[in-house]
Amino acid sequence: MSSNSSHQNWANEIEYLLRDINKVLRRAGRSSLGAFSITPPQFDALLLLRDHIELTIGDLSTKMYLAYSTTTDLVDRMERNQLVMRVRDLNDRRIVRLHMLERGHHIIQEATYARQTYLATVLQDVDEDMLQQWKEMLTVLHTRIV
Amino acid sequence: MSSNSSHQNWANEIEYLLRDINKVLRRAGRSSLGAFSITPPQFDALLLLRDHIELTIGDLSTKMYLAYSTTTDLVDRMERNQLVMRVRDLNDRRIVRLHMLERGHHIIQEATYARQTYLATVLQDVDEDMLQQWKEMLTVLHTRIV
C-alpha cells in the first residue's frame, strides 16, 4: 500500500471517530436547550449572531438558508424569548440589525457547559498523564487544521 | 486543585479542541454540496432520512423544527432535485412517507469523502506511528463516549 493511500485510510478512520464523538457532544449540548424553551434553529441563529455581529434579518436568512418570512417568524419568537432585539442602524434608519441579548450569550454558555460536563464525566477515571497526551495530540491536529 | 476540578479543566480544553476541529471538517464537507446544487437544510434532511427511514413530512418537520409548510417546500425542492420521492404507505394509503433516492445517498457519501480528503491533506506529513497513536486515543474516547 502506498503511503498516500495508507494516509487516506488513517484519515478516513480518524474522520469517522471525530465525527461520531462530536455527534454525542453535540447532542449533550443541545439537550440543555430544553430548559430555556429554545429550539435548535433558534440556537443556530444565536451562534450565527455571536460569530457575525450586526446581521440583518436578510443576512440571517441567507446564512440559515431559510425563506425571509420563516426567518422573520424565527426572529419574532427569539425576540419574545428575550434572546435578541431589533436595533435600527444609526446611519441608515431603514436598516434593522439584530442584537443578541445577555440571555442569548448565557444560553450559548450553558450549552458549552453541558458539553464540557458531559465530557468530564466520560473522562473521570482517565489518568491525567493520559489526558495530557490526548490534549497534546488534539492540539497538534487543531494547529494543523485551522 | 482537586482531581475533579482538574478533570473538568482537561475536559474543557479537549471539548474546545474537538469542537473547533469538527467545525473545520464540517465546513469541508458542506463545501462539497455546491456541486450538487443542494443547500444545507436539504443536506440536514438527507442525514435525517438516512438515519430514520420511513419518515413522513410531519416527522421531518418535527425533527428539523421547521413549520409543516416550510418542510413541504423543502421536500418539493428535494423531489425536483431527485434526492427523495414521496411513497404512499402500503397499509394506509393516507400516509405518505419519504424515501431517499440513490442520488441522496451519493451526496452524503461525497460530503464524507470531502471531509476525509481534507483531513488526509492535513495529515499528509504526519508519520504513521503518530497516526496510529492518534487513532488509538480517539478509539478509546469514542468507546467511552458512545
Coordinates of C-alpha atoms in Angstrom, one line a residue:
Chain A
M1 CA 0.0 0.0 0.0
S2 CA 1.5 3.4 -0.9
S3 CA 1.9 6.0 1.8
N4 CA -0.7 8.1 0.2
S5 CA -3.5 5.6 0.2
S6 CA -2.4 4.5 3.6
H7 CA -2.6 8.1 4.8
Q8 CA -6.1 8.3 3.3
N9 CA -7.1 5.2 5.3
W10 CA -5.8 6.8 8.5
A11 CA -7.7 9.9 7.7
N12 CA -10.9 8.0 7.0
E13 CA -10.8 6.2 10.3
I14 CA -9.9 9.4 12.3
E15 CA -12.5 11.4 10.5
Y16 CA -15.2 8.9 11.4
L17 CA -14.1 8.8 15.1
L18 CA -14.1 12.6 15.3
R19 CA -17.5 12.9 13.6
D20 CA -19.1 10.3 15.9
I21 CA -17.6 11.7 19.1
N22 CA -18.8 15.2 18.1
K23 CA -22.3 13.9 17.4
V24 CA -22.6 12.7 21.0
L25 CA -21.2 16.0 22.4
R26 CA -23.5 18.0 20.2
R27 CA -26.5 16.0 21.5
A28 CA -25.3 16.7 25.1
G29 CA -25.1 20.4 24.4
R30 CA -28.4 20.7 22.6
S31 CA -30.2 18.6 25.3
S32 CA -29.5 21.6 27.7
L33 CA -31.7 23.9 25.5
G34 CA -35.0 22.5 26.6
A35 CA -34.5 24.2 30.0
F36 CA -34.6 27.6 28.1
S37 CA -37.5 26.7 25.8
I38 CA -35.4 27.4 22.8
T39 CA -35.4 25.2 19.6
P40 CA -32.3 24.1 17.6
P41 CA -33.0 26.7 14.9
Q42 CA -33.1 29.5 17.5
F43 CA -29.8 28.1 18.9
D44 CA -28.2 28.0 15.4
A45 CA -29.3 31.6 14.9
L46 CA -27.7 32.6 18.2
L47 CA -24.4 31.0 17.1
L48 CA -24.5 33.0 13.9
L49 CA -25.3 36.2 15.8
R50 CA -22.4 35.6 18.1
D51 CA -20.0 35.0 15.2
H52 CA -21.3 37.7 12.9
I53 CA -22.4 40.9 14.7
E54 CA -24.7 43.4 13.1
L55 CA -26.6 40.9 11.0
T56 CA -29.9 42.0 9.4
I57 CA -32.8 39.6 9.1
G58 CA -31.9 39.2 5.4
D59 CA -28.3 38.3 6.3
L60 CA -29.6 35.8 8.8
S61 CA -32.0 34.2 6.3
T62 CA -29.2 33.9 3.8
K63 CA -26.9 32.3 6.3
M64 CA -29.6 29.9 7.6
Y65 CA -30.9 29.1 4.1
L66 CA -34.4 29.9 5.2
A67 CA -37.0 32.0 3.5
Y68 CA -37.2 35.6 4.6
S69 CA -40.7 35.1 6.1
T70 CA -39.6 32.0 8.0
T71 CA -36.6 33.9 9.4
T72 CA -38.9 36.8 10.4
D73 CA -41.1 34.4 12.4
L74 CA -37.9 32.9 14.0
V75 CA -36.7 36.3 15.0
D76 CA -40.1 37.3 16.4
R77 CA -40.0 34.2 18.6
M78 CA -36.5 34.9 19.6
E79 CA -37.4 38.5 20.5
R80 CA -40.3 37.3 22.6
N81 CA -37.9 34.8 24.2
Q82 CA -35.6 37.8 25.1
L83 CA -32.7 36.4 23.1
V84 CA -32.3 39.2 20.5
M85 CA -33.6 42.6 19.9
R86 CA -34.1 44.6 16.6
V87 CA -31.9 47.7 16.5
R88 CA -32.2 50.4 13.9
D89 CA -28.9 51.3 12.2
L90 CA -27.8 54.7 13.4
N91 CA -26.5 55.8 9.9
D92 CA -29.4 54.4 7.9
R93 CA -32.6 54.1 9.8
R94 CA -34.2 51.9 7.1
I95 CA -31.8 49.1 8.1
V96 CA -32.7 46.9 11.1
R97 CA -30.0 44.9 12.7
L98 CA -30.2 42.0 15.2
H99 CA -28.5 42.4 18.5
M100 CA -28.0 39.4 20.7
L101 CA -29.1 40.0 24.3
E102 CA -27.4 38.8 27.5
R103 CA -29.8 35.8 27.8
G104 CA -28.6 34.6 24.3
H105 CA -25.0 34.7 25.4
H106 CA -25.9 32.9 28.6
I107 CA -27.7 30.1 26.7
I108 CA -24.7 29.5 24.4
Q109 CA -22.5 29.3 27.5
E110 CA -24.9 26.8 29.1
A111 CA -24.8 24.6 26.1
T112 CA -21.0 24.7 26.2
Y113 CA -21.0 23.8 29.9
A114 CA -23.3 20.9 29.1
R115 CA -20.8 19.5 26.5
Q116 CA -17.9 20.1 28.9
T117 CA -19.6 18.5 31.9
Y118 CA -20.7 15.5 29.8
L119 CA -17.1 15.0 28.6
A120 CA -15.7 15.4 32.1
T121 CA -18.0 12.5 33.2
V122 CA -16.7 10.4 30.4
L123 CA -13.1 11.2 31.3
Q124 CA -13.4 11.0 35.0
D125 CA -11.4 7.8 35.5
V126 CA -8.8 8.5 32.8
D127 CA -5.5 9.4 34.4
E128 CA -4.1 12.8 34.0
D129 CA -1.0 11.8 32.1
M130 CA -3.2 10.2 29.5
L131 CA -5.4 13.3 29.3
Q132 CA -2.2 15.4 28.9
Q133 CA -1.3 13.2 25.9
W134 CA -4.8 13.5 24.4
K135 CA -4.8 17.2 24.7
E136 CA -1.3 17.4 23.1
M137 CA -2.4 15.2 20.2
L138 CA -5.6 17.3 19.6
T139 CA -3.6 20.5 19.9
V140 CA -1.3 19.3 17.1
L141 CA -4.3 18.3 14.9
H142 CA -6.0 21.6 15.8
T143 CA -3.0 23.7 14.8
R144 CA -2.7 21.9 11.5
I145 CA -6.3 22.0 10.6
V146 CA -7.3 25.6 11.5
Chain B
M1 CA -6.6 21.7 42.7
S2 CA -8.8 18.6 43.3
S3 CA -8.8 15.9 40.8
N4 CA -12.4 16.7 39.9
S5 CA -11.8 20.3 39.1
S6 CA -8.7 19.3 37.3
H7 CA -10.6 16.7 35.2
Q8 CA -13.1 19.4 34.4
N9 CA -10.3 21.6 33.1
W10 CA -9.0 18.8 30.9
A11 CA -12.5 18.2 29.6
N12 CA -13.0 21.9 28.9
E13 CA -9.8 22.1 26.8
I14 CA -10.4 18.8 25.0
E15 CA -14.0 19.8 24.3
Y16 CA -12.9 23.0 22.7
L17 CA -10.3 21.3 20.5
L18 CA -12.8 18.7 19.3
R19 CA -15.5 21.3 18.6
D20 CA -13.1 23.5 16.6
I21 CA -11.6 20.7 14.7
N22 CA -15.1 19.5 13.8
K23 CA -16.1 22.9 12.7
V24 CA -13.4 22.9 10.0
L25 CA -14.2 19.4 8.9
R26 CA -17.9 20.2 8.7
R27 CA -17.1 23.2 6.5
A28 CA -15.0 21.0 4.3
G29 CA -17.9 18.5 3.9
R30 CA -20.5 21.2 3.3
S31 CA -18.4 23.0 0.8
S32 CA -18.8 19.9 -1.5
L33 CA -22.6 20.4 -1.6
G34 CA -22.4 23.3 -4.1
A35 CA -21.5 20.9 -6.9
F36 CA -24.9 19.2 -6.4
S37 CA -26.9 22.5 -6.0
I38 CA -28.2 21.4 -2.6
T39 CA -28.5 23.7 0.4
P40 CA -27.5 22.9 4.0
P41 CA -31.2 22.3 5.1
Q42 CA -31.6 19.8 2.2
F43 CA -28.4 18.1 3.4
D44 CA -29.6 18.1 7.0
A45 CA -32.9 16.5 5.8
L46 CA -30.9 13.8 3.9
L47 CA -29.0 12.9 7.0
L48 CA -32.2 12.6 8.9
L49 CA -33.7 10.4 6.2
R50 CA -30.7 8.2 6.2
D51 CA -30.8 7.7 10.0
H52 CA -34.6 7.4 10.3
I53 CA -36.2 5.5 7.4
E54 CA -39.9 5.8 6.6
L55 CA -40.3 9.4 7.8
T56 CA -43.4 11.4 6.9
I57 CA -43.2 15.1 6.1
G58 CA -44.7 15.7 9.6
D59 CA -41.9 13.6 11.2
L60 CA -39.3 15.5 9.2
S61 CA -40.8 18.9 10.1
T62 CA -40.7 17.9 13.8
K63 CA -37.1 16.7 13.6
M64 CA -36.0 19.8 11.7
Y65 CA -38.0 22.2 13.9
L66 CA -39.5 23.8 10.8
A67 CA -43.1 24.6 10.1
Y68 CA -45.0 22.0 8.1
S69 CA -45.4 24.3 5.2
T70 CA -41.6 25.1 5.1
T71 CA -40.9 21.4 5.2
T72 CA -43.3 20.8 2.4
D73 CA -41.5 23.4 0.3
L74 CA -38.2 21.8 1.2
V75 CA -39.4 18.3 0.2
D76 CA -40.8 19.7 -3.1
R77 CA -37.4 21.1 -3.9
M78 CA -35.7 17.9 -2.9
E79 CA -38.0 15.9 -5.0
R80 CA -37.3 18.1 -8.0
N81 CA -33.6 17.7 -7.2
Q82 CA -34.1 13.9 -7.3
L83 CA -33.0 13.4 -3.8
V84 CA -36.2 11.9 -2.4
M85 CA -39.5 10.6 -3.5
R86 CA -42.9 10.5 -1.8
V87 CA -44.2 7.0 -1.3
R88 CA -47.7 6.0 -0.1
D89 CA -47.7 3.7 2.8
L90 CA -48.9 0.2 1.6
N91 CA -51.0 -0.4 4.7
D92 CA -52.5 3.0 5.0
R93 CA -52.7 4.9 1.7
R94 CA -53.5 8.2 3.5
I95 CA -49.9 8.2 4.9
V96 CA -47.1 9.5 2.6
R97 CA -43.5 8.6 3.5
L98 CA -40.2 10.0 2.3
H99 CA -37.9 7.7 0.5
M100 CA -34.3 8.8 -0.1
L101 CA -33.1 8.2 -3.7
E102 CA -29.7 6.9 -4.8
R103 CA -28.6 10.5 -5.6
G104 CA -29.3 11.4 -1.9
H105 CA -27.0 8.6 -0.7
H106 CA -24.4 9.6 -3.2
I107 CA -24.3 13.2 -2.0
I108 CA -23.9 12.1 1.7
Q109 CA -21.0 9.9 0.5
E110 CA -19.5 12.8 -1.4
A111 CA -19.7 15.1 1.6
T112 CA -18.0 12.4 3.7
Y113 CA -15.2 12.0 1.1
A114 CA -14.7 15.7 1.1
R115 CA -14.1 15.6 4.9
Q116 CA -11.8 12.6 4.6
T117 CA -9.8 14.1 1.8
Y118 CA -9.4 17.4 3.6
L119 CA -8.2 15.6 6.7
A120 CA -5.8 13.4 4.7
T121 CA -4.3 16.6 3.3
V122 CA -3.8 18.0 6.8
L123 CA -2.2 14.7 7.9
Q124 CA -0.1 14.0 4.9
D125 CA 3.3 14.6 6.6
V126 CA 2.4 13.1 9.9
D127 CA 4.2 9.8 10.3
E128 CA 2.2 6.6 10.6
D129 CA 3.3 5.7 14.1
M130 CA 1.8 9.0 15.2
L131 CA -1.4 8.4 13.3
Q132 CA -1.6 5.0 14.9
Q133 CA -1.4 6.7 18.3
W134 CA -4.0 9.3 17.4
K135 CA -6.4 6.7 16.1
E136 CA -5.9 4.6 19.3
M137 CA -6.5 7.6 21.5
L138 CA -9.7 8.6 19.6
T139 CA -10.9 5.0 19.7
V140 CA -10.6 4.9 23.5
L141 CA -12.5 8.2 23.7
H142 CA -15.1 7.0 21.2
T143 CA -15.7 3.8 23.1
R144 CA -16.2 5.7 26.3
I145 CA -18.5 8.3 24.9
V146 CA -20.9 6.4 22.7

